[in-house]
Amino acid sequence: MFSAELRLRNTDVPPANHVIPDEFCGVCVATSRDPVCDAYVIEKLKVLGVSHVRMDYSYDSPGQHASRLLGALIDEGFKVMLHLVQPLPEAMQMREAAVQRRWQQFVANTLDTWGQQVEIIEVGSTINRRRWAGYCLKGFLACWRTAYVEASKRGLRISGPNISDFEPLYTIALLDLLKDMGQVPQFYTDNLFVERVTQPEVYDHRIFGALLAPVVRYNLVRKARQLEKISSKRGVEGMLCSYVSWTLPRIKRFLPEATAKQADYLTRYLVLAAASGAFKRVYWGALVSCREGLIDEARKSASHDEIVTYYSEISGNNAGYRIRPAFHALQAFQKLIPGSTYQGSLCRAKGLEVHEFTNATHRTHVVWSMNGLVADFVDIYPEHLLPRATWLSRDGVALDEVPSLATESPVYLRWPISQEVTVRANPTLIPGISICTSVKGHYYHYRDDTWHGIILAANRHDADKLFAELHPERIVERERHASLRDSRNSIWTVQDPRDPGANLVVKQPVRLSWNKKLTEPFKPSKAHRSWNGACELLRRGIPSPQPVAYFERTTGTDLIRNWYVCELEKSKLSARHFFEEYASGVPDAFGVSMTKFLQQLCVFILDMHRRGVFFRDLSGGNVLVRKGEGETVSFTLIDTARAHFYPQQLTLGKRLSDLSRLLYKLHWGGRMLFLQQYFADIDRKLGIVHKLPFLIYEIKTGWKRSRRKKKIVPSTT
């Protein structure tokens, strides 16, 4: 790992001044048994503007639908990388002579039929994943030797070995073996996935651990540049990413808007891959697939077959196929970026990306932040440049107004090439702000010498109206329709400036205990934390009243004068009301039996914990309940300022901390019913030790209440 070729300086930053190939984008394709599907695939490729495709071809392909599509693609002028795939049982026995003869015959027949009509032959299929591909090392070398000899006889170009993910030591060892054999591929192929680290920009914690990840800085750009250096040193002409995607089930583990996020990741990945200068081409996979395709084949359940290894066919009737946002994102990238010159990364701030590309007519910037973070465009560019740009969404759609904030969904800014464009010195994110891009509306950043905050509104006109009426200098003067709470926090409703028939909820801290006065100055304001908590809950698919605005002093030193505003949740019932009814012996509180209520609540809390949400203030009163038909209920979380969020499921200790607060008002019989279901769903056995947090919380809460009672009892002496 410490050899010279692995010690590269500043390789996590893309190199400037290189041309992105015109043919940078490709797509992996397959067809169904229905010939109509061939025309559908070809039509969608033309809509994308992509002329290069990768297609899998195996023992069952000759004379079948795969051959039919291959012929149609060639007739339409598409350039095909034909991926020869050995069936898994055969690959597992590749050291046997009979298996080798069958492979040699398949390769020879395929190359005789198609070799002169395709662009490249690819051999190897996720060979470092034996469970998927079936090869041992000697078996793969026998496979490669045969294919290389047959391709060389016919003067064909061969690529491989199709390694999956980033494994530099494996790559070095294997390419050295192929070099010793005199059989180095013309193109090195790698499926350079980054979906296991979630976002394309992050440093990979799986290589040296989370603590060292920011030190060694292995991000997508560094991985690509290192693999390109390794392969070029061994005489390879270029590197191709033969398959990359984000599967929707993986995204859905934490984020519900999986198709939109897949499109964000596609654009972000392709921009960084192009900027790295390491790839001749990136093939996005797959065109049509339930789990990861640009187009959903509309199967009722996703197949668990690893189509990265063998993308054999698609199912269903193309009349039911649904185009996903990622399709439009790839179409926009293909139209705007290939063929241009990459001028460099214009921002080194962590979490903010600004990349510049130029061609003969335009200067294009691609701007985005990492998930949940935001930057004000005024902090990135001089203000006079913003209205001069043409603004396009991630999907290439012209925006109807200049956005206020850069978010996790990339945007394209285009100026005429004659326009000089500069960015401000050291552009940064707005510190500590989270947003949720899946809610309807746009975010606007407002600030002056005294106040700053964020507003969520349908458009700039509504945002200005909200700012005028909810400004900190005016909000305390507005008529209070109803006071909902007045203790540590003052909570009241005001009329919604956009809709006279609707109300908004305003929350302001009014009293701080002595210990809070010591700790709060080192935290964001309570309004700031409430905003972040609500946005992050919504981003992870957990219901909370939609945030509208928050304001705080620019200095951040005033612990009381800050306001959080959200929409009013109309439900007046909370889980506490149900718990108190059940504890008093009522079998059907508000028309819902205890068993049905606790079952639905358990599913809700499990989902929250699986998405990495540690609420920390999960009292029954903070879980609002809305009645549906029959005994169905739904839940909404309020009072979000204390919530913490993690990129993985919660530990059991954090889960029990939440549950001990939640179930405090419920009698022990009800608690046990809830916990039995909860523990069964996480495949754990409920033991005595798991009941201790509930006993400790009861004792602590009882002691606090007794102290408060003593303080208000007058002295009798």
XYZ file of C-alpha atoms in Angstrom:
717
model
C 0.000 0.000 0.000
C 3.010 2.273 0.439
C 4.503 1.683 -3.007
C 5.285 4.787 -5.039
C 2.332 4.417 -7.386
C -0.102 4.518 -4.459
C 1.452 7.603 -2.873
C -0.066 10.397 -4.945
C -0.315 13.978 -3.739
C -3.490 16.044 -4.083
C -5.141 13.390 -6.226
C -8.466 13.947 -4.471
C -8.664 17.261 -6.399
C -9.520 17.026 -10.121
C -6.762 18.205 -12.486
C -7.640 21.251 -14.595
C -7.446 21.877 -18.342
C -8.331 18.581 -19.970
C -10.941 17.717 -22.586
C -13.919 15.517 -21.744
C -14.313 12.948 -24.558
C -17.317 13.445 -26.841
C -18.140 9.797 -26.235
C -17.760 9.975 -22.449
C -21.236 8.573 -21.639
C -22.441 5.064 -22.333
C -25.369 2.983 -21.089
C -25.749 -0.735 -20.324
C -28.663 -2.258 -22.239
C -30.694 -5.441 -22.520
C -34.028 -6.347 -24.067
C -37.007 -8.610 -23.431
C -38.327 -11.543 -25.406
C -40.820 -9.199 -27.064
C -39.300 -7.695 -30.271
C -41.213 -4.456 -29.637
C -38.852 -3.822 -26.735
C -35.869 -3.498 -29.107
C -37.395 -0.448 -30.755
C -38.224 1.010 -27.338
C -34.615 0.651 -26.120
C -33.214 2.208 -29.292
C -35.694 5.088 -29.162
C -34.761 5.919 -25.546
C -31.047 5.777 -26.340
C -31.612 8.323 -29.095
C -33.561 10.551 -26.698
C -30.624 10.372 -24.283
C -28.253 11.315 -27.089
C -25.994 8.353 -26.223
C -24.267 6.458 -29.036
C -22.209 3.985 -26.970
C -23.742 0.979 -25.250
C -22.517 -2.019 -23.312
C -24.307 -5.326 -23.741
C -23.919 -8.696 -22.004
C -23.722 -11.809 -24.176
C -23.596 -15.371 -22.849
C -24.090 -19.005 -23.835
C -27.863 -18.619 -24.083
C -27.677 -15.477 -26.256
C -27.045 -16.756 -29.837
C -30.266 -16.871 -31.827
C -32.259 -15.348 -28.968
C -33.485 -11.865 -28.020
C -29.974 -10.680 -27.063
C -28.728 -11.386 -30.603
C -31.796 -9.675 -32.011
C -31.127 -6.472 -30.045
C -27.401 -6.582 -30.824
C -28.119 -6.696 -34.548
C -30.625 -3.857 -34.261
C -28.156 -1.680 -32.339
C -25.439 -2.241 -34.936
C -27.859 -1.478 -37.771
C -28.756 1.817 -36.052
C -25.088 2.820 -35.818
C -24.542 2.360 -32.075
C -21.032 1.482 -30.937
C -21.203 -1.626 -28.791
C -18.888 -2.919 -26.098
C -19.828 -6.600 -26.148
C -19.362 -8.147 -22.722
C -18.808 -11.913 -22.963
C -20.194 -13.581 -19.843
C -19.515 -17.160 -18.824
C -22.394 -18.761 -16.869
C -21.741 -19.010 -13.137
C -21.621 -22.863 -12.953
C -19.149 -22.923 -15.849
C -16.981 -20.158 -14.357
C -16.767 -22.099 -11.097
C -15.324 -25.088 -13.001
C -13.123 -23.182 -15.449
C -10.033 -25.196 -14.528
C -11.581 -28.288 -16.149
C -10.594 -29.028 -19.757
C -14.154 -29.655 -20.997
C -15.343 -26.335 -19.573
C -12.409 -24.538 -21.188
C -13.275 -26.086 -24.569
C -16.878 -24.887 -24.312
C -15.674 -21.383 -23.447
C -13.207 -21.370 -26.366
C -15.935 -22.482 -28.768
C -18.359 -19.828 -27.495
C -15.765 -17.051 -27.798
C -14.667 -18.133 -31.273
C -18.226 -18.398 -32.607
C -19.242 -15.057 -31.067
C -16.219 -13.211 -32.437
C -16.700 -14.755 -35.871
C -20.304 -13.559 -35.885
C -20.036 -10.142 -34.230
C -16.370 -9.294 -33.694
C -15.903 -7.026 -36.716
C -19.184 -5.201 -36.053
C -18.676 -4.169 -32.433
C -16.316 -1.554 -31.014
C -14.741 -3.479 -28.121
C -14.889 -6.953 -26.593
C -14.964 -7.123 -22.795
C -13.983 -10.215 -20.807
C -14.326 -10.636 -17.061
C -17.291 -10.046 -14.827
C -16.839 -8.696 -11.283
C -13.983 -11.181 -11.001
C -13.040 -10.094 -7.470
C -16.513 -11.126 -6.281
C -16.333 -14.910 -6.486
C -19.864 -15.302 -5.150
C -21.158 -13.345 -8.161
C -18.742 -14.375 -10.936
C -17.594 -17.828 -9.806
C -13.921 -17.508 -10.785
C -10.893 -18.532 -8.811
C -7.682 -16.854 -9.971
C -6.469 -19.760 -12.110
C -9.923 -20.152 -13.596
C -10.094 -16.515 -14.640
C -6.585 -16.567 -16.110
C -7.600 -19.550 -18.243
C -10.732 -17.668 -19.317
C -8.722 -14.547 -20.181
C -5.992 -16.421 -22.035
C -8.518 -18.070 -24.331
C -10.430 -14.863 -25.079
C -7.265 -12.819 -25.603
C -5.863 -15.314 -28.114
C -9.146 -15.484 -30.050
C -9.497 -11.687 -30.128
C -5.874 -11.213 -31.212
C -6.306 -13.675 -34.085
C -9.056 -11.459 -35.468
C -7.386 -8.120 -34.756
C -10.033 -7.128 -32.204
C -9.618 -4.839 -29.214
C -10.198 -6.449 -25.833
C -10.994 -4.849 -22.484
C -11.135 -6.226 -18.970
C -10.804 -7.641 -16.389
C -13.943 -5.970 -14.964
C -12.972 -5.555 -11.317
C -15.747 -4.364 -9.040
C -15.205 -1.359 -6.760
C -11.844 0.097 -5.694
C -9.246 -2.595 -4.997
C -5.839 -1.203 -6.034
C -3.715 -4.052 -4.672
C -5.860 -6.623 -6.451
C -5.664 -4.528 -9.618
C -1.866 -4.239 -9.439
C -1.409 -7.964 -8.862
C -3.778 -9.031 -11.630
C -2.517 -6.584 -14.255
C 1.058 -7.621 -13.446
C 0.080 -11.242 -14.090
C -1.531 -10.306 -17.406
C 1.548 -8.261 -18.331
C 3.803 -11.231 -17.578
C 1.577 -13.306 -19.873
C 1.923 -10.651 -22.591
C -1.848 -10.223 -22.575
C -2.560 -6.769 -21.140
C -5.991 -5.452 -22.246
C -6.261 -2.411 -24.501
C -8.711 -0.931 -21.987
C -8.867 -1.556 -18.251
C -12.459 -1.924 -16.999
C -13.658 -1.362 -13.451
C -17.109 -0.978 -11.928
C -16.126 1.939 -9.707
C -19.073 2.005 -7.331
C -19.312 4.512 -4.490
C -22.891 3.837 -3.383
C -21.734 2.072 -0.207
C -20.343 5.394 1.035
C -23.661 6.938 -0.064
C -22.522 10.197 -1.674
C -20.103 10.521 -4.614
C -17.971 13.235 -2.961
C -17.281 11.742 0.462
C -14.010 10.241 1.615
C -14.353 6.468 1.831
C -14.327 5.340 5.461
C -14.043 1.674 4.469
C -10.391 1.904 3.403
C -8.622 3.116 6.551
C -11.579 3.724 8.869
C -13.696 6.757 9.702
C -10.997 8.565 11.702
C -8.378 8.397 8.951
C -10.752 8.962 6.023
C -10.275 12.785 6.024
C -6.506 12.275 6.275
C -5.925 9.812 3.421
C -8.757 11.431 1.375
C -9.888 8.570 -0.820
C -12.834 10.028 -2.714
C -14.121 9.144 -6.188
C -11.611 11.424 -7.922
C -8.613 9.981 -6.108
C -9.755 6.396 -6.660
C -10.233 6.980 -10.385
C -6.895 8.743 -10.833
C -5.054 6.056 -8.908
C -6.582 3.209 -10.920
C -5.793 5.070 -14.147
C -2.163 5.480 -13.090
C -1.885 1.802 -12.142
C -3.324 0.625 -15.462
C -1.468 3.079 -17.715
C 1.852 2.122 -16.103
C 1.231 -1.427 -17.344
C 0.615 -0.413 -20.934
C -3.175 -0.061 -20.922
C -4.496 2.549 -23.398
C -7.290 3.848 -21.202
C -9.767 3.120 -18.428
C -13.494 2.499 -18.765
C -16.030 2.386 -15.957
C -18.083 -0.504 -17.275
C -21.012 -0.316 -14.852
C -22.052 2.115 -12.127
C -25.400 2.811 -10.495
C -27.236 3.451 -7.241
C -29.804 0.806 -6.323
C -33.047 2.272 -5.035
C -33.382 -0.134 -2.061
C -30.013 1.064 -0.736
C -31.054 4.718 -1.012
C -34.422 3.982 0.605
C -32.764 2.715 3.766
C -32.493 6.342 4.872
C -34.092 8.561 2.219
C -37.646 8.016 0.932
C -37.333 10.067 -2.280
C -35.078 7.442 -3.821
C -35.646 8.182 -7.510
C -34.898 11.899 -7.115
C -31.805 11.120 -5.062
C -30.648 8.580 -7.666
C -30.797 11.382 -10.248
C -28.812 13.729 -7.983
C -26.141 11.081 -7.465
C -25.964 10.319 -11.192
C -25.183 13.928 -12.087
C -22.760 14.377 -9.214
C -20.933 11.135 -10.059
C -20.643 11.888 -13.772
C -19.380 15.437 -13.170
C -16.691 14.186 -10.775
C -15.785 11.253 -13.033
C -15.415 13.607 -15.999
C -13.446 16.096 -13.894
C -11.032 13.375 -12.732
C -9.685 12.984 -16.267
C -9.205 9.278 -15.567
C -12.004 7.727 -17.638
C -12.330 7.435 -21.385
C -15.949 6.485 -20.816
C -18.457 5.722 -18.059
C -21.274 3.250 -18.763
C -24.318 3.878 -16.597
C -26.184 0.724 -15.722
C -28.788 -0.147 -16.435
C -31.096 1.525 -18.941
C -34.130 -0.498 -17.817
C -34.282 -2.161 -14.406
C -36.600 -2.210 -11.425
C -33.818 -1.789 -8.844
C -31.422 0.644 -10.496
C -32.473 1.528 -14.020
C -32.953 4.906 -15.632
C -36.303 3.409 -16.605
C -38.431 1.316 -14.241
C -39.595 -1.928 -15.822
C -42.529 -1.836 -13.370
C -42.092 -5.250 -11.816
C -44.044 -5.755 -8.606
C -40.871 -6.770 -6.786
C -37.257 -6.114 -7.635
C -35.055 -9.015 -8.648
C -32.100 -9.695 -6.370
C -29.953 -10.953 -9.255
C -26.692 -9.028 -9.554
C -27.202 -7.533 -12.995
C -23.819 -5.864 -12.666
C -22.455 -9.386 -13.298
C -24.917 -10.452 -15.987
C -27.595 -8.097 -17.303
C -29.364 -10.748 -19.348
C -32.838 -9.420 -20.072
C -35.615 -7.132 -18.946
C -39.144 -8.174 -18.190
C -42.628 -6.811 -18.547
C -44.355 -4.906 -21.297
C -42.653 -1.670 -22.286
C -46.067 0.026 -22.333
C -45.879 -0.073 -18.531
C -42.303 1.185 -18.221
C -41.809 4.423 -16.279
C -39.035 6.920 -16.953
C -37.252 7.995 -13.780
C -35.681 11.397 -13.038
C -32.220 9.854 -13.535
C -33.043 9.423 -17.232
C -33.541 13.170 -17.634
C -30.459 13.880 -15.508
C -28.281 11.780 -17.826
C -29.877 13.406 -20.863
C -28.993 16.870 -19.502
C -25.403 15.897 -18.647
C -24.902 14.316 -22.071
C -26.111 17.481 -23.771
C -24.036 19.923 -21.710
C -20.710 18.361 -20.659
C -19.076 15.850 -23.099
C -16.794 17.536 -25.625
C -16.083 20.473 -23.319
C -12.850 21.381 -21.545
C -12.728 20.974 -17.795
C -11.261 24.178 -16.372
C -11.107 23.037 -12.762
C -12.769 22.980 -9.359
C -13.461 26.532 -8.184
C -14.233 25.741 -4.559
C -12.327 23.824 -1.893
C -14.915 24.227 0.879
C -15.900 20.888 2.351
C -19.414 19.966 1.254
C -19.662 22.484 -1.617
C -18.810 21.682 -5.254
C -18.331 24.227 -8.074
C -16.921 22.878 -11.366
C -16.291 24.803 -14.582
C -16.491 23.471 -18.150
C -16.083 25.483 -21.356
C -16.685 24.940 -25.055
C -16.617 27.213 -28.100
C -19.834 29.009 -27.144
C -20.511 28.622 -23.417
C -19.006 28.613 -19.965
C -20.871 26.094 -17.791
C -20.689 25.747 -14.025
C -22.155 22.776 -12.166
C -22.914 23.590 -8.522
C -24.209 21.495 -5.648
C -23.747 20.781 -1.956
C -23.571 17.514 -0.082
C -26.803 16.065 1.267
C -28.875 18.369 3.456
C -26.404 21.279 3.291
C -26.802 24.660 1.575
C -24.798 27.626 0.345
C -26.055 31.061 -0.652
C -25.278 31.784 -4.304
C -24.445 35.358 -3.273
C -21.626 33.877 -1.179
C -20.327 31.979 -4.232
C -20.625 34.562 -7.035
C -20.640 38.360 -7.301
C -24.309 39.372 -7.457
C -24.122 40.941 -10.919
C -23.236 37.557 -12.475
C -26.303 35.696 -11.231
C -28.998 37.258 -13.478
C -26.669 37.040 -16.490
C -26.551 33.239 -16.302
C -28.982 30.784 -17.842
C -30.078 28.519 -14.997
C -30.888 24.870 -15.675
C -32.015 22.235 -13.211
C -30.312 18.877 -12.761
C -32.662 17.584 -15.476
C -31.862 20.388 -17.927
C -35.097 22.337 -17.360
C -34.852 26.145 -17.371
C -35.537 27.556 -13.886
C -38.259 30.191 -13.619
C -36.267 32.280 -11.121
C -32.710 32.618 -9.884
C -32.454 30.293 -6.870
C -31.269 31.658 -3.558
C -29.440 28.542 -2.377
C -27.222 25.813 -3.787
C -28.510 22.453 -2.561
C -27.779 18.743 -2.934
C -29.588 18.744 -6.295
C -27.084 20.042 -8.889
C -27.814 23.049 -11.095
C -26.125 24.198 -14.289
C -25.232 27.880 -14.741
C -24.367 28.871 -18.321
C -22.860 32.121 -19.565
C -21.643 33.092 -23.039
C -17.974 32.169 -23.401
C -17.158 35.880 -23.659
C -18.478 36.494 -20.136
C -15.735 36.550 -17.530
C -16.881 34.632 -14.467
C -15.191 34.663 -11.096
C -16.164 33.149 -7.794
C -15.685 34.853 -4.478
C -12.622 34.083 -2.427
C -13.278 31.073 -0.201
C -17.001 30.457 -0.830
C -18.540 28.418 1.980
C -21.705 26.722 3.118
C -24.164 28.485 5.403
C -22.909 27.115 8.734
C -24.993 24.396 10.321
C -28.130 24.712 8.164
C -30.059 21.649 6.996
C -32.826 21.559 4.404
C -35.069 18.966 2.787
C -35.246 19.195 -1.007
C -38.138 16.728 -1.289
C -40.734 19.174 0.087
C -42.545 21.457 -2.333
C -41.181 24.966 -2.613
C -37.880 26.823 -2.625
C -35.573 27.983 0.143
C -34.583 31.633 0.550
C -31.827 33.043 2.712
C -32.565 36.410 4.337
C -30.057 38.430 6.322
C -29.217 41.955 7.358
C -26.923 43.500 9.944
C -29.086 42.256 12.818
C -31.009 39.140 11.701
C -30.661 36.177 9.420
C -32.758 33.120 8.670
C -34.257 30.770 6.084
C -37.740 30.818 4.549
C -39.436 27.989 2.647
C -42.012 29.248 0.152
C -43.530 28.470 -3.237
C -41.769 31.409 -4.907
C -39.898 34.633 -4.249
C -43.130 36.653 -3.976
C -44.474 34.456 -1.164
C -41.081 34.432 0.533
C -40.949 38.240 0.552
C -44.454 38.359 1.998
C -43.505 35.922 4.761
C -40.341 37.865 5.492
C -42.235 41.143 5.783
C -44.868 39.739 8.152
C -42.728 37.303 10.169
C -39.629 39.457 10.487
C -38.292 39.398 14.066
C -39.052 43.095 14.477
C -42.724 42.443 13.688
C -43.499 38.890 14.727
C -43.929 39.717 18.413
C -46.381 42.485 17.477
C -48.647 40.269 15.368
C -51.974 39.196 16.827
C -51.709 35.889 18.640
C -54.688 33.709 17.728
C -54.027 31.083 20.390
C -51.345 30.345 22.947
C -50.414 26.662 22.817
C -47.748 26.663 25.530
C -46.027 29.176 27.763
C -43.358 27.611 29.942
C -39.715 27.244 28.903
C -40.893 27.982 25.359
C -43.667 30.259 24.259
C -45.697 28.683 21.440
C -48.556 30.480 19.736
C -50.378 30.675 16.404
C -50.529 33.585 13.966
C -52.345 34.091 10.696
C -50.527 32.794 7.633
C -49.689 35.894 5.509
C -50.187 33.816 2.345
C -53.595 32.443 3.337
C -55.920 34.372 5.698
C -57.797 31.146 6.463
C -54.734 29.296 7.745
C -52.531 29.624 10.813
C -48.843 29.140 11.459
C -47.165 28.077 14.692
C -44.452 30.287 16.212
C -42.038 28.999 18.845
C -39.682 31.130 20.932
C -37.603 30.205 24.007
C -38.506 32.425 26.974
C -36.758 30.900 29.989
C -33.497 29.047 30.434
C -32.382 27.081 33.470
C -29.001 27.952 34.970
C -27.263 24.989 33.332
C -28.775 25.856 29.933
C -27.428 29.385 30.266
C -23.970 27.840 30.504
C -24.299 25.387 27.602
C -26.609 27.146 25.112
C -24.048 29.788 23.991
C -21.980 26.957 22.511
C -24.876 25.587 20.436
C -26.926 26.913 17.526
C -30.023 28.792 18.666
C -33.092 26.773 19.592
C -34.936 28.045 16.508
C -32.002 26.970 14.353
C -32.008 23.490 15.921
C -35.795 23.187 15.549
C -35.514 24.056 11.855
C -32.698 21.559 11.290
C -34.500 18.818 13.180
C -37.730 19.232 11.222
C -35.927 19.406 7.864
C -33.814 16.352 8.569
C -36.844 14.360 9.742
C -38.667 15.205 6.522
C -35.569 14.423 4.466
C -35.531 10.949 6.014
C -39.239 10.444 5.447
C -40.397 10.958 9.050
C -43.509 13.199 9.248
C -43.163 16.556 10.999
C -45.061 19.827 10.434
C -43.509 21.551 7.431
C -41.068 24.280 8.470
C -41.785 27.756 7.124
C -39.040 29.965 8.570
C -36.569 30.540 11.331
C -34.818 33.736 12.414
C -32.004 34.469 14.832
C -29.598 37.294 15.543
C -26.635 37.498 13.185
C -24.264 37.569 16.142
C -25.744 34.350 17.532
C -25.308 35.580 21.110
C -28.982 36.154 22.008
C -30.361 32.951 23.544
C -33.972 34.149 23.744
C -34.661 36.282 20.679
C -34.959 33.578 18.027
C -38.098 32.228 16.367
C -39.069 29.036 14.591
C -42.209 29.035 12.412
C -43.929 25.962 10.985
C -47.281 24.938 9.590
C -50.003 24.050 12.096
C -50.667 20.351 12.573
C -54.437 20.189 12.991
C -54.528 17.021 15.062
C -55.135 17.702 18.762
C -54.472 14.130 19.862
C -51.089 12.839 20.936
C -49.753 9.440 21.952
C -49.922 10.644 25.569
C -53.724 10.897 25.358
C -53.932 7.302 24.160
C -51.484 6.062 26.811
C -53.413 7.745 29.619
C -56.678 6.234 28.401
C -55.213 2.731 28.162
C -53.534 3.107 31.568
C -56.897 4.009 33.111
C -58.413 0.768 31.809
C -60.177 2.059 28.669
C -59.903 -0.773 26.084
C -60.576 1.349 22.974
C -59.173 4.854 23.313
C -60.726 7.174 20.708
C -62.011 4.136 18.830
C -58.636 2.351 18.595
C -57.766 -0.759 20.600
C -54.498 -0.743 22.506
C -53.116 -3.643 20.459
C -53.803 -1.916 17.133
C -52.467 1.413 18.352
C -49.230 -0.008 19.737
C -48.646 -2.105 16.618
C -48.839 0.971 14.391
C -46.774 3.094 16.770
C -44.108 0.388 16.907
C -43.812 0.322 13.100
C -43.431 4.118 13.067
C -40.737 4.193 15.766
C -38.856 1.276 14.210
C -38.759 3.084 10.882
C -37.476 6.230 12.580
C -34.687 4.358 14.371
C -33.717 2.416 11.238
C -33.269 5.723 9.431
C -30.751 6.877 12.041
C -33.001 9.267 14.010
C -32.314 9.587 17.749
C -35.119 11.937 18.788
C -33.979 12.454 22.408
C -37.251 14.145 23.414
C -39.666 11.402 22.430
C -42.347 12.038 25.025
C -45.881 10.946 24.227
C -46.911 14.589 23.891
C -44.445 15.103 21.050
C -45.985 12.325 18.950
C -49.167 13.742 17.424
C -51.784 11.252 16.264
C -54.173 11.622 13.357
C -57.126 9.238 13.108
C -57.797 7.510 9.809
C -60.451 5.043 8.747
C -61.387 2.383 11.260
C -58.540 1.784 13.675
C -55.785 3.211 11.474
C -53.700 6.082 12.805
C -50.726 8.097 11.540
C -48.064 9.948 13.492
C -46.258 13.288 13.318
C -43.301 14.419 15.441
C -43.067 17.898 16.952
C -40.541 19.666 19.206
C -37.592 18.685 17.032
C -34.757 20.779 18.505
C -33.039 17.976 20.421
C -32.985 15.349 17.661
C -29.677 13.841 16.571
C -29.150 12.106 13.228
C -26.770 9.341 12.194
C -25.761 7.749 8.866
C -26.616 4.289 10.186
C -29.280 2.581 12.282
C -29.351 3.451 15.978
C -27.596 1.386 18.598
C -29.815 -0.442 21.061
C -28.860 1.951 23.865
C -30.122 4.985 21.948
C -33.288 3.125 20.976
C -34.049 2.306 24.622
C -33.358 5.911 25.635
C -36.048 7.075 23.203
C -38.487 4.334 24.210
C -38.160 4.964 27.953
C -39.380 8.528 27.375
C -42.060 7.554 24.890
C -43.728 4.873 27.026
C -43.514 6.684 30.381
C -47.276 7.376 30.558
C -48.170 3.843 29.475
C -48.772 1.148 32.087
C -46.301 -1.745 32.342
C -48.592 -4.208 30.589
C -48.793 -1.910 27.582
C -45.046 -1.305 27.665
C -44.324 -5.021 27.554
C -46.715 -5.479 24.628
C -44.923 -2.711 22.708
C -41.416 -3.912 23.596
C -42.138 -7.513 22.658
C -43.137 -6.440 19.164
C -40.240 -3.977 18.878
C -37.629 -6.541 19.914
C -39.141 -9.215 17.678
C -38.888 -6.855 14.703
C -35.184 -6.136 15.354
C -34.560 -9.856 15.940
C -33.462 -9.411 19.547
C -34.583 -11.162 22.715
C -36.178 -8.911 25.334
C -34.407 -9.398 28.653
C -34.473 -7.968 32.155
C -31.518 -5.688 31.415
C -33.537 -3.976 28.681
C -36.165 -2.927 31.234
C -33.647 -1.040 33.384
C -33.723 2.215 31.335
C -37.477 2.411 31.932
C -37.080 1.982 35.701
C -34.242 4.518 35.824
C -36.262 7.045 33.821
C -39.262 6.594 36.134
C -37.095 7.181 39.213
C -35.400 10.232 37.678
C -38.679 11.766 36.517
C -40.360 11.108 39.865
C -37.470 12.768 41.707
C -37.653 15.853 39.462
C -41.389 16.159 40.031
C -41.028 15.868 43.789
C -38.435 18.660 43.763
C -40.754 20.926 41.777
C -43.596 20.271 44.229
C -41.388 21.147 47.195
C -40.488 24.463 45.592
C -44.111 25.567 45.337
C -45.276 24.390 48.809
C -45.342 27.440 51.174
C -43.466 27.228 54.445
C -45.595 26.538 57.594
C -43.071 27.872 60.084
